[in-house]
Amino acid sequence: MIFKKVKSIKFEYLIILIAILVSICWSNYNLNKFDNIKINSNGKYYNQFLYADLNATWKTADKFRKNLKEGNTFLNSIPEYEKFLLPSIIVGSYYYLIDKDIYEKKENDQIAIKEKNFKIGLMILQILIYFTSLIFFSKELKEIVNKNLHKCIIIFLAAEPSLLQWHSSLWNESIFISLMLILFTLILKKSDKVLINFFIGIVLGLIFMQRAIGFLYIIPVIFYLFLVNEKKIKSYFFLFVGYLVIILFVGLNNFKKTDHFYFLSIGHQYNSYYHYFAADILANKKKISNKDAKEILKNEEDKWITQNNINLNLTKDISKNIKYRNKIFLRETFNNPIYVSKKFIKRVVVMCIIHPLWVNQHFYFDKHSPAAKKNPKEYFNKNLYKNIPYSLLIYIFVAVGIINYIKKLIINKKMDKFDKFLLFNTLSILYFILISGMWGNPKYFTPCMISLSFFFSVGFIELKKKYFK
């Protein structure tokens, strides 16, 4: 009887079920092995499972949880958007509901994220959110593609290793790509109701709250709506209303906490392109060391701060400093466009190398170690080239899919709904590459993998038809 029921389940949904079980087992394995407190090269305590940027997320989460415990309302407890807002709200809410501490005190008044404090619940939650989103997306997708293509896309999104790995960690990518799938479900939904557009706007706002990189993702979405002949002004109006509900809430919440109205976090703006790349560009132009270039820029900035009476303890003055930094970065970029273009292309190539074990590799990193400080490029990318064969395999199918897509457009001289959806996903890939390509981090390519799944599947089906009839 049970065997008959299992046999009646569609293959792609069986893969989803297996992927859920694999994700839960993988999560449990990672927690058992890496949820440990260690001491880094600087003598600081840290939790191996939640290191680097994750620690910033959980510090904000702990602030939110403590606000709730003190009897503040949910909205009043939400902190300003420092680095990651929605992840901090999710983590803080979870630990408030189960009434558990996030941090524990160690020697010398140091704190570290507690071991074995029911993190598995958070991970199961994000696993269920992702695969539930995938199921709803699957139902909308099958309305615009054939059975074989539908099956291939859903299997890829459920089981491709570089996507699957995020569900067994507490990085922000799992919820981020879940929100993308929810967004894709809504924009594919057959409905002329403006309420759908309102919810699209809400989801776009949540994408921004999950990661600041989504701030302008509304642009490719608007393009898609225009492409599918959405001409009603009220549709766009309700889209913007939904988006502004979230964006204005973020801005007003920031104003309430800091007396300064802003959307993008001060941290993101301050430590942006100037912080990471201006010295490198200047060093190349002047043919000096990166260290000397940093010194020149620091002296210039210190002089400007003194001349303009800037107080970096005031948010309004930090904003002025951010404008100064952006201006200097643009100046150095325009003064050395060839170098910047070459650097950007190289970084994008590195970013696009698909990394199925990025999460596992980063459990072992210590950014404060002598090796990391001496040669960070070699330290953090030491296993990058091992991923090239797998990446090439994926990109062969993607390339065939893109060629097939272009041929179809040329022959038919018109676009069906899936063609338009593929064009939207092309813009989505370009969006994430343009925004974060300069960092050259394969982690930032994760949203693009959702979009690549469609081209991969088109290519896979095409080659299957050609060589395995």
Short mmCIF file of C-alpha atoms in Angstrom, two decimals:
data_model
loop_
_atom_site.label_atom_id
_atom_site.label_comp_id
_atom_site.label_asym_id
_atom_site.label_seq_id
_atom_site.Cartn_x
_atom_site.Cartn_y
_atom_site.Cartn_z
CA MET A 1 0.00 0.00 0.00
CA ILE A 2 2.77 2.43 1.01
CA PHE A 3 4.78 1.40 -2.07
CA LYS A 4 1.82 2.21 -4.33
CA LYS A 5 1.43 5.65 -2.76
CA VAL A 6 5.14 6.38 -3.21
CA LYS A 7 4.96 5.17 -6.81
CA SER A 8 2.05 7.53 -7.50
CA ILE A 9 4.08 10.59 -6.43
CA LYS A 10 5.53 12.49 -9.36
CA PHE A 11 9.28 12.00 -9.69
CA GLU A 12 10.18 15.66 -9.17
CA TYR A 13 8.16 15.79 -5.95
CA LEU A 14 9.86 12.61 -4.77
CA ILE A 15 13.19 14.38 -5.35
CA ILE A 16 11.92 17.32 -3.28
CA LEU A 17 11.01 14.95 -0.45
CA ILE A 18 14.44 13.31 -0.60
CA ALA A 19 16.11 16.76 -0.73
CA ILE A 20 14.24 17.80 2.43
CA LEU A 21 15.44 14.70 4.25
CA VAL A 22 19.00 15.16 2.97
CA SER A 23 18.96 18.82 4.06
CA ILE A 24 17.78 17.93 7.57
CA CYS A 25 20.40 15.18 7.92
CA TRP A 26 23.11 17.47 6.49
CA SER A 27 22.07 20.22 8.93
CA ASN A 28 22.26 17.84 11.86
CA TYR A 29 25.70 16.65 10.72
CA ASN A 30 27.05 20.20 10.40
CA LEU A 31 25.71 21.16 13.81
CA ASN A 32 27.21 18.10 15.50
CA LYS A 33 30.60 18.71 13.89
CA PHE A 34 30.93 22.51 13.79
CA ASP A 35 28.67 24.00 16.49
CA ASN A 36 31.66 24.48 18.79
CA ILE A 37 33.27 27.44 20.53
CA LYS A 38 36.89 27.97 19.54
CA ILE A 39 39.59 30.61 19.91
CA ASN A 40 40.84 32.36 16.78
CA SER A 41 44.36 33.62 16.02
CA ASN A 42 43.59 36.87 17.83
CA GLY A 43 42.71 35.03 21.02
CA LYS A 44 38.99 35.77 20.63
CA TYR A 45 36.25 33.23 21.29
CA TYR A 46 33.94 32.40 18.39
CA ASN A 47 31.42 29.79 17.34
CA GLN A 48 32.82 27.81 14.41
CA PHE A 49 29.34 27.33 12.92
CA LEU A 50 28.50 31.04 13.00
CA TYR A 51 31.57 33.03 12.13
CA ALA A 52 32.43 36.16 10.11
CA ASP A 53 29.32 38.04 8.82
CA LEU A 54 27.02 35.64 10.65
CA ASN A 55 28.22 36.93 14.00
CA ALA A 56 27.01 40.43 13.05
CA THR A 57 23.57 39.01 12.20
CA TRP A 58 23.29 37.21 15.52
CA LYS A 59 24.46 40.22 17.56
CA THR A 60 21.60 42.24 16.08
CA ALA A 61 19.27 39.29 16.68
CA ASP A 62 20.27 39.22 20.33
CA LYS A 63 19.56 42.94 20.64
CA PHE A 64 16.10 42.35 19.14
CA ARG A 65 15.43 39.37 21.44
CA LYS A 66 16.42 41.36 24.54
CA ASN A 67 14.14 44.22 23.49
CA LEU A 68 11.25 41.78 23.32
CA LYS A 69 12.11 40.25 26.70
CA GLU A 70 12.09 43.71 28.26
CA GLY A 71 8.42 44.01 27.27
CA ASN A 72 8.78 46.23 24.20
CA THR A 73 6.38 45.70 21.31
CA PHE A 74 7.52 43.76 18.25
CA LEU A 75 7.78 46.85 16.04
CA ASN A 76 9.54 48.93 18.69
CA SER A 77 12.00 46.11 19.31
CA ILE A 78 13.22 45.96 15.71
CA PRO A 79 16.72 47.48 15.55
CA GLU A 80 17.99 49.78 12.82
CA TYR A 81 19.13 48.20 9.56
CA GLU A 82 22.82 47.72 10.38
CA LYS A 83 23.89 44.86 8.14
CA PHE A 84 21.24 42.16 7.91
CA LEU A 85 17.76 43.08 9.13
CA LEU A 86 15.31 40.29 8.25
CA PRO A 87 17.74 37.47 9.24
CA SER A 88 18.22 39.15 12.62
CA ILE A 89 14.45 39.45 13.11
CA ILE A 90 13.96 35.77 12.26
CA VAL A 91 16.75 34.57 14.58
CA GLY A 92 15.77 36.94 17.41
CA SER A 93 12.08 35.97 17.18
CA TYR A 94 12.95 32.27 17.23
CA TYR A 95 15.08 32.51 20.37
CA TYR A 96 12.52 34.76 22.06
CA LEU A 97 9.77 32.19 21.39
CA ILE A 98 11.80 29.23 22.69
CA ASP A 99 13.12 31.43 25.54
CA LYS A 100 16.79 30.58 25.04
CA ASP A 101 19.91 32.76 25.20
CA ILE A 102 21.94 33.35 22.05
CA TYR A 103 25.29 34.29 23.62
CA GLU A 104 27.26 33.07 26.60
CA LYS A 105 30.04 34.76 28.54
CA LYS A 106 33.60 33.46 28.35
CA GLU A 107 36.85 34.53 29.96
CA ASN A 108 37.86 38.22 30.06
CA ASP A 109 34.25 39.32 29.53
CA GLN A 110 34.25 37.90 26.01
CA ILE A 111 31.04 36.51 24.55
CA ALA A 112 30.42 33.81 21.97
CA ILE A 113 27.33 32.31 20.36
CA LYS A 114 26.23 29.39 22.51
CA GLU A 115 26.74 25.80 21.44
CA LYS A 116 23.86 23.35 21.12
CA ASN A 117 21.09 25.90 21.68
CA PHE A 118 18.46 24.40 19.36
CA LYS A 119 19.78 25.88 16.10
CA ILE A 120 18.32 22.86 14.33
CA GLY A 121 14.86 24.39 14.68
CA LEU A 122 15.92 27.45 12.67
CA MET A 123 17.43 25.23 10.02
CA ILE A 124 14.35 23.03 9.68
CA LEU A 125 12.27 26.21 9.40
CA GLN A 126 14.32 27.56 6.49
CA ILE A 127 14.33 24.14 4.82
CA LEU A 128 10.53 24.00 4.96
CA ILE A 129 10.24 27.59 3.71
CA TYR A 130 12.46 26.89 0.71
CA PHE A 131 10.85 23.64 -0.39
CA THR A 132 7.32 24.92 0.22
CA SER A 133 8.20 27.90 -1.97
CA LEU A 134 9.55 25.51 -4.59
CA ILE A 135 6.31 23.49 -4.60
CA PHE A 136 4.18 26.62 -5.12
CA PHE A 137 6.55 27.80 -7.85
CA SER A 138 6.33 24.38 -9.47
CA LYS A 139 2.54 24.70 -9.79
CA GLU A 140 2.81 28.02 -11.62
CA LEU A 141 5.74 26.93 -13.79
CA LYS A 142 3.93 23.88 -15.18
CA GLU A 143 1.39 26.24 -16.76
CA ILE A 144 4.01 27.68 -19.16
CA VAL A 145 6.43 24.80 -19.86
CA ASN A 146 6.11 21.20 -21.00
CA LYS A 147 6.25 18.25 -18.62
CA ASN A 148 9.89 17.26 -19.21
CA LEU A 149 11.23 20.79 -18.89
CA HIS A 150 9.18 21.34 -15.74
CA LYS A 151 10.56 18.17 -14.20
CA CYS A 152 14.16 19.09 -15.00
CA ILE A 153 13.88 22.63 -13.56
CA ILE A 154 12.30 21.47 -10.30
CA ILE A 155 14.87 18.69 -9.80
CA PHE A 156 17.70 21.17 -10.39
CA LEU A 157 16.27 23.67 -7.90
CA ALA A 158 15.68 20.92 -5.34
CA ALA A 159 18.91 18.98 -5.57
CA GLU A 160 21.71 21.02 -7.20
CA PRO A 161 24.53 20.91 -4.57
CA SER A 162 25.56 24.59 -4.65
CA LEU A 163 21.93 25.51 -3.82
CA LEU A 164 21.30 22.62 -1.44
CA GLN A 165 24.29 23.50 0.77
CA TRP A 166 22.71 26.73 2.04
CA HIS A 167 19.86 24.91 3.77
CA SER A 168 22.33 23.09 6.03
CA SER A 169 23.87 26.34 7.28
CA LEU A 170 22.56 29.58 8.77
CA TRP A 171 23.92 31.92 6.14
CA ASN A 172 21.31 34.27 4.66
CA GLU A 173 21.17 32.66 1.22
CA SER A 174 18.53 29.99 1.94
CA ILE A 175 15.81 32.50 2.89
CA PHE A 176 16.98 34.87 0.13
CA ILE A 177 16.49 32.32 -2.66
CA SER A 178 13.21 31.21 -1.05
CA LEU A 179 11.96 34.78 -1.38
CA MET A 180 13.11 34.77 -5.01
CA LEU A 181 11.03 31.66 -5.69
CA ILE A 182 8.02 33.27 -4.01
CA LEU A 183 8.56 36.34 -6.20
CA PHE A 184 8.80 34.19 -9.34
CA THR A 185 5.60 32.39 -8.35
CA LEU A 186 3.72 35.67 -8.04
CA ILE A 187 4.95 37.16 -11.33
CA LEU A 188 3.98 33.96 -13.17
CA LYS A 189 0.58 33.74 -11.53
CA LYS A 190 -2.33 34.06 -13.97
CA SER A 191 -4.21 36.96 -12.50
CA ASP A 192 -4.95 40.56 -13.39
CA LYS A 193 -5.74 41.40 -9.78
CA VAL A 194 -3.77 44.37 -8.54
CA LEU A 195 -3.50 42.59 -5.17
CA ILE A 196 -0.93 40.25 -6.73
CA ASN A 197 1.20 43.26 -7.68
CA PHE A 198 0.90 44.58 -4.15
CA PHE A 199 2.27 41.29 -2.79
CA ILE A 200 5.04 41.34 -5.41
CA GLY A 201 6.07 44.71 -3.97
CA ILE A 202 5.97 43.31 -0.43
CA VAL A 203 8.22 40.38 -1.40
CA LEU A 204 10.66 42.74 -3.15
CA GLY A 205 10.85 44.72 0.07
CA LEU A 206 11.51 41.55 2.09
CA ILE A 207 14.25 40.58 -0.38
CA PHE A 208 15.89 43.93 0.39
CA MET A 209 15.48 43.35 4.15
CA GLN A 210 17.10 39.93 3.79
CA ARG A 211 20.09 41.32 1.92
CA ALA A 212 20.76 44.91 0.89
CA ILE A 213 21.81 43.72 -2.55
CA GLY A 214 18.08 43.43 -3.40
CA PHE A 215 17.44 47.18 -3.04
CA LEU A 216 17.01 47.80 -6.80
CA TYR A 217 15.73 44.36 -7.79
CA ILE A 218 12.40 46.02 -8.50
CA ILE A 219 13.89 47.27 -11.81
CA PRO A 220 14.05 43.88 -13.64
CA VAL A 221 10.62 43.00 -12.18
CA ILE A 222 9.07 46.16 -13.65
CA PHE A 223 10.70 45.33 -16.98
CA TYR A 224 9.11 41.86 -16.92
CA LEU A 225 5.65 43.26 -16.16
CA PHE A 226 6.02 45.65 -19.07
CA LEU A 227 7.20 42.76 -21.26
CA VAL A 228 4.06 40.71 -20.53
CA ASN A 229 1.94 43.65 -21.62
CA GLU A 230 0.96 44.81 -18.17
CA LYS A 231 -0.22 48.30 -19.16
CA LYS A 232 -2.54 49.18 -16.31
CA ILE A 233 -1.15 52.09 -14.31
CA LYS A 234 -2.84 50.81 -11.17
CA SER A 235 -0.85 47.55 -11.42
CA TYR A 236 2.44 49.45 -11.17
CA PHE A 237 0.95 51.73 -8.54
CA PHE A 238 0.08 48.80 -6.27
CA LEU A 239 3.51 47.25 -6.93
CA PHE A 240 5.19 50.43 -5.68
CA VAL A 241 2.76 50.70 -2.76
CA GLY A 242 3.69 47.17 -1.63
CA TYR A 243 7.40 47.91 -2.02
CA LEU A 244 7.13 51.26 -0.22
CA VAL A 245 5.28 49.65 2.69
CA ILE A 246 8.49 47.77 3.50
CA ILE A 247 11.02 50.38 2.38
CA LEU A 248 9.37 53.23 4.24
CA PHE A 249 9.03 51.07 7.34
CA VAL A 250 12.79 50.42 7.20
CA GLY A 251 13.52 54.13 6.68
CA LEU A 252 11.19 55.28 9.47
CA ASN A 253 12.49 52.60 11.83
CA ASN A 254 16.06 53.77 11.13
CA PHE A 255 14.97 57.37 11.76
CA LYS A 256 13.35 56.40 15.05
CA LYS A 257 16.50 54.62 16.23
CA THR A 258 19.14 57.02 14.87
CA ASP A 259 17.36 60.34 14.09
CA HIS A 260 18.45 59.83 10.49
CA PHE A 261 16.16 58.65 7.66
CA TYR A 262 17.87 56.15 5.35
CA PHE A 263 17.17 52.88 3.57
CA LEU A 264 20.55 51.26 2.92
CA SER A 265 22.40 50.60 6.16
CA ILE A 266 25.17 53.00 7.14
CA GLY A 267 27.55 50.06 7.42
CA HIS A 268 26.87 48.92 3.85
CA GLN A 269 27.33 52.43 2.51
CA TYR A 270 30.44 53.25 4.54
CA ASN A 271 32.25 49.98 3.83
CA SER A 272 31.36 49.82 0.15
CA TYR A 273 33.35 50.09 -3.09
CA TYR A 274 35.68 52.80 -1.74
CA HIS A 275 36.57 50.74 1.31
CA TYR A 276 37.47 47.64 -0.68
CA PHE A 277 38.76 48.84 -4.04
CA ALA A 278 39.82 52.53 -4.07
CA ALA A 279 43.32 51.84 -2.75
CA ASP A 280 43.88 49.03 -5.24
CA ILE A 281 42.87 51.28 -8.15
CA LEU A 282 45.08 54.14 -6.92
CA ALA A 283 48.01 51.77 -6.38
CA ASN A 284 47.79 50.59 -9.97
CA LYS A 285 47.58 54.16 -11.32
CA LYS A 286 50.57 55.44 -9.33
CA LYS A 287 52.52 52.16 -9.52
CA ILE A 288 52.89 51.98 -5.76
CA SER A 289 52.08 49.38 -3.13
CA ASN A 290 48.56 48.89 -1.88
CA LYS A 291 49.73 49.85 1.60
CA ASP A 292 51.09 53.19 0.35
CA ALA A 293 47.89 53.85 -1.61
CA LYS A 294 45.80 53.24 1.52
CA GLU A 295 48.01 55.70 3.40
CA ILE A 296 47.51 58.38 0.74
CA LEU A 297 43.73 57.94 0.76
CA LYS A 298 43.63 57.92 4.57
CA ASN A 299 45.62 61.15 4.77
CA GLU A 300 43.33 62.79 2.20
CA GLU A 301 40.24 61.61 4.07
CA ASP A 302 41.58 62.73 7.47
CA LYS A 303 42.37 66.16 6.01
CA TRP A 304 38.85 66.43 4.57
CA ILE A 305 37.31 65.35 7.89
CA THR A 306 39.29 68.04 9.76
CA GLN A 307 38.54 70.78 7.24
CA ASN A 308 34.79 70.02 7.30
CA ASN A 309 34.51 69.49 11.07
CA ILE A 310 33.15 65.99 10.60
CA ASN A 311 32.14 64.07 13.72
CA LEU A 312 31.96 60.36 12.88
CA ASN A 313 29.87 59.75 15.98
CA LEU A 314 27.00 61.59 14.30
CA THR A 315 24.95 59.76 11.67
CA LYS A 316 24.49 62.90 9.55
CA ASP A 317 28.27 63.43 9.42
CA ILE A 318 28.84 59.76 8.56
CA SER A 319 26.48 60.32 5.60
CA LYS A 320 28.64 63.24 4.46
CA ASN A 321 31.71 61.04 4.77
CA ILE A 322 29.98 58.35 2.69
CA LYS A 323 29.31 60.91 -0.07
CA TYR A 324 32.97 61.90 0.06
CA ARG A 325 34.08 58.26 -0.24
CA ASN A 326 31.74 57.59 -3.17
CA LYS A 327 33.05 60.71 -4.92
CA ILE A 328 36.69 59.61 -4.47
CA PHE A 329 35.91 56.08 -5.68
CA LEU A 330 34.27 57.42 -8.84
CA ARG A 331 37.22 59.76 -9.37
CA GLU A 332 39.72 56.91 -9.18
CA THR A 333 37.53 54.69 -11.37
CA PHE A 334 37.20 57.29 -14.14
CA ASN A 335 40.93 57.98 -13.94
CA ASN A 336 41.77 54.31 -14.49
CA PRO A 337 38.87 52.75 -16.49
CA ILE A 338 40.88 50.05 -18.26
CA TYR A 339 42.31 48.63 -15.03
CA VAL A 340 38.91 48.75 -13.30
CA SER A 341 37.23 47.02 -16.26
CA LYS A 342 39.85 44.25 -16.31
CA LYS A 343 39.60 43.82 -12.55
CA PHE A 344 35.81 43.66 -12.71
CA ILE A 345 35.86 41.00 -15.45
CA LYS A 346 38.39 38.88 -13.53
CA ARG A 347 36.34 39.13 -10.34
CA VAL A 348 33.13 38.21 -12.19
CA VAL A 349 34.82 35.10 -13.61
CA VAL A 350 35.79 34.04 -10.08
CA MET A 351 32.29 34.84 -8.80
CA CYS A 352 30.73 32.66 -11.52
CA ILE A 353 32.72 29.56 -10.54
CA ILE A 354 30.06 27.35 -8.97
CA HIS A 355 31.11 26.28 -5.48
CA PRO A 356 29.12 23.32 -4.08
CA LEU A 357 31.17 23.18 -0.86
CA TRP A 358 31.51 26.89 -0.07
CA VAL A 359 29.71 26.49 3.26
CA ASN A 360 31.79 23.53 4.40
CA GLN A 361 35.04 25.22 3.41
CA HIS A 362 34.23 28.34 5.44
CA PHE A 363 33.79 26.37 8.65
CA TYR A 364 37.58 26.01 8.63
CA PHE A 365 38.53 29.60 7.82
CA ASP A 366 40.04 31.99 10.33
CA LYS A 367 40.32 35.44 8.76
CA HIS A 368 42.58 36.56 11.62
CA SER A 369 45.19 33.86 10.97
CA PRO A 370 48.66 34.89 9.71
CA ALA A 371 48.05 32.99 6.45
CA ALA A 372 44.79 34.88 5.81
CA LYS A 373 46.39 38.26 6.51
CA LYS A 374 49.53 37.54 4.49
CA ASN A 375 47.77 36.36 1.33
CA PRO A 376 43.95 36.52 1.64
CA LYS A 377 43.46 35.79 -2.07
CA GLU A 378 45.30 32.48 -1.81
CA TYR A 379 43.87 31.62 1.62
CA PHE A 380 40.19 32.09 0.78
CA ASN A 381 40.38 30.76 -2.79
CA LYS A 382 42.65 27.77 -2.29
CA ASN A 383 40.00 25.26 -3.40
CA LEU A 384 38.43 27.44 -6.07
CA TYR A 385 40.03 25.73 -9.06
CA LYS A 386 38.76 22.34 -7.91
CA ASN A 387 35.27 23.57 -8.75
CA ILE A 388 36.06 24.43 -12.37
CA PRO A 389 35.22 20.95 -13.82
CA TYR A 390 31.80 20.97 -12.13
CA SER A 391 31.20 24.55 -13.23
CA LEU A 392 32.09 23.75 -16.84
CA LEU A 393 29.68 20.81 -16.81
CA ILE A 394 26.84 23.10 -15.67
CA TYR A 395 27.79 25.84 -18.13
CA ILE A 396 27.83 23.46 -21.11
CA PHE A 397 24.12 22.81 -20.60
CA VAL A 398 23.50 26.50 -19.86
CA ALA A 399 25.26 27.50 -23.11
CA VAL A 400 23.17 25.03 -25.12
CA GLY A 401 20.05 26.40 -23.42
CA ILE A 402 20.94 30.00 -24.29
CA ILE A 403 21.71 29.09 -27.92
CA ASN A 404 18.43 27.20 -28.18
CA TYR A 405 16.59 30.17 -26.67
CA ILE A 406 18.11 32.61 -29.17
CA LYS A 407 17.37 30.29 -32.10
CA LYS A 408 13.77 29.97 -30.98
CA LEU A 409 13.36 33.75 -30.85
CA ILE A 410 14.87 34.18 -34.32
CA ILE A 411 12.71 31.46 -35.88
CA ASN A 412 9.43 32.36 -34.18
CA LYS A 413 10.01 36.13 -34.23
CA LYS A 414 7.83 36.40 -31.15
CA MET A 415 8.03 35.52 -27.48
CA ASP A 416 5.75 33.29 -25.45
CA LYS A 417 5.42 33.72 -21.67
CA PHE A 418 8.34 31.41 -20.86
CA ASP A 419 10.56 33.27 -23.35
CA LYS A 420 9.75 36.52 -21.56
CA PHE A 421 10.40 34.85 -18.22
CA LEU A 422 13.82 33.72 -19.49
CA LEU A 423 14.60 37.28 -20.57
CA PHE A 424 13.67 38.48 -17.09
CA ASN A 425 16.03 35.89 -15.61
CA THR A 426 18.80 37.07 -17.92
CA LEU A 427 18.33 40.56 -16.50
CA SER A 428 18.26 39.07 -13.00
CA ILE A 429 21.66 37.44 -13.56
CA LEU A 430 23.11 40.67 -14.94
CA TYR A 431 21.68 42.61 -11.99
CA PHE A 432 23.44 40.48 -9.36
CA ILE A 433 26.68 40.39 -11.35
CA LEU A 434 26.75 44.18 -11.76
CA ILE A 435 25.95 44.82 -8.10
CA SER A 436 28.26 42.28 -6.46
CA GLY A 437 30.60 41.04 -9.20
CA MET A 438 33.49 43.23 -8.04
CA TRP A 439 33.78 41.19 -4.83
CA GLY A 440 34.42 37.99 -6.80
CA ASN A 441 32.75 35.78 -4.18
CA PRO A 442 30.95 32.63 -5.43
CA LYS A 443 28.49 33.04 -2.51
CA TYR A 444 27.11 36.16 -4.20
CA PHE A 445 26.38 34.12 -7.32
CA THR A 446 23.78 32.01 -5.50
CA PRO A 447 20.73 34.03 -6.70
CA CYS A 448 21.99 33.64 -10.27
CA MET A 449 21.88 29.86 -9.88
CA ILE A 450 18.10 30.08 -9.54
CA SER A 451 17.94 31.86 -12.90
CA LEU A 452 20.54 29.58 -14.52
CA SER A 453 18.39 26.56 -13.65
CA PHE A 454 15.99 27.48 -16.46
CA PHE A 455 18.68 27.75 -19.14
CA PHE A 456 20.41 24.62 -17.82
CA SER A 457 17.16 22.67 -18.10
CA VAL A 458 16.44 23.92 -21.63
CA GLY A 459 19.95 22.82 -22.63
CA PHE A 460 19.65 19.46 -20.87
CA ILE A 461 16.34 18.64 -22.57
CA GLU A 462 17.70 19.74 -25.95
CA LEU A 463 20.81 17.52 -25.68
CA LYS A 464 18.71 14.66 -24.36
CA LYS A 465 16.40 14.88 -27.38
CA LYS A 466 19.36 15.06 -29.75
CA TYR A 467 21.51 12.24 -28.37
CA PHE A 468 19.16 10.04 -26.33
CA LYS A 469 16.03 9.69 -28.44
#
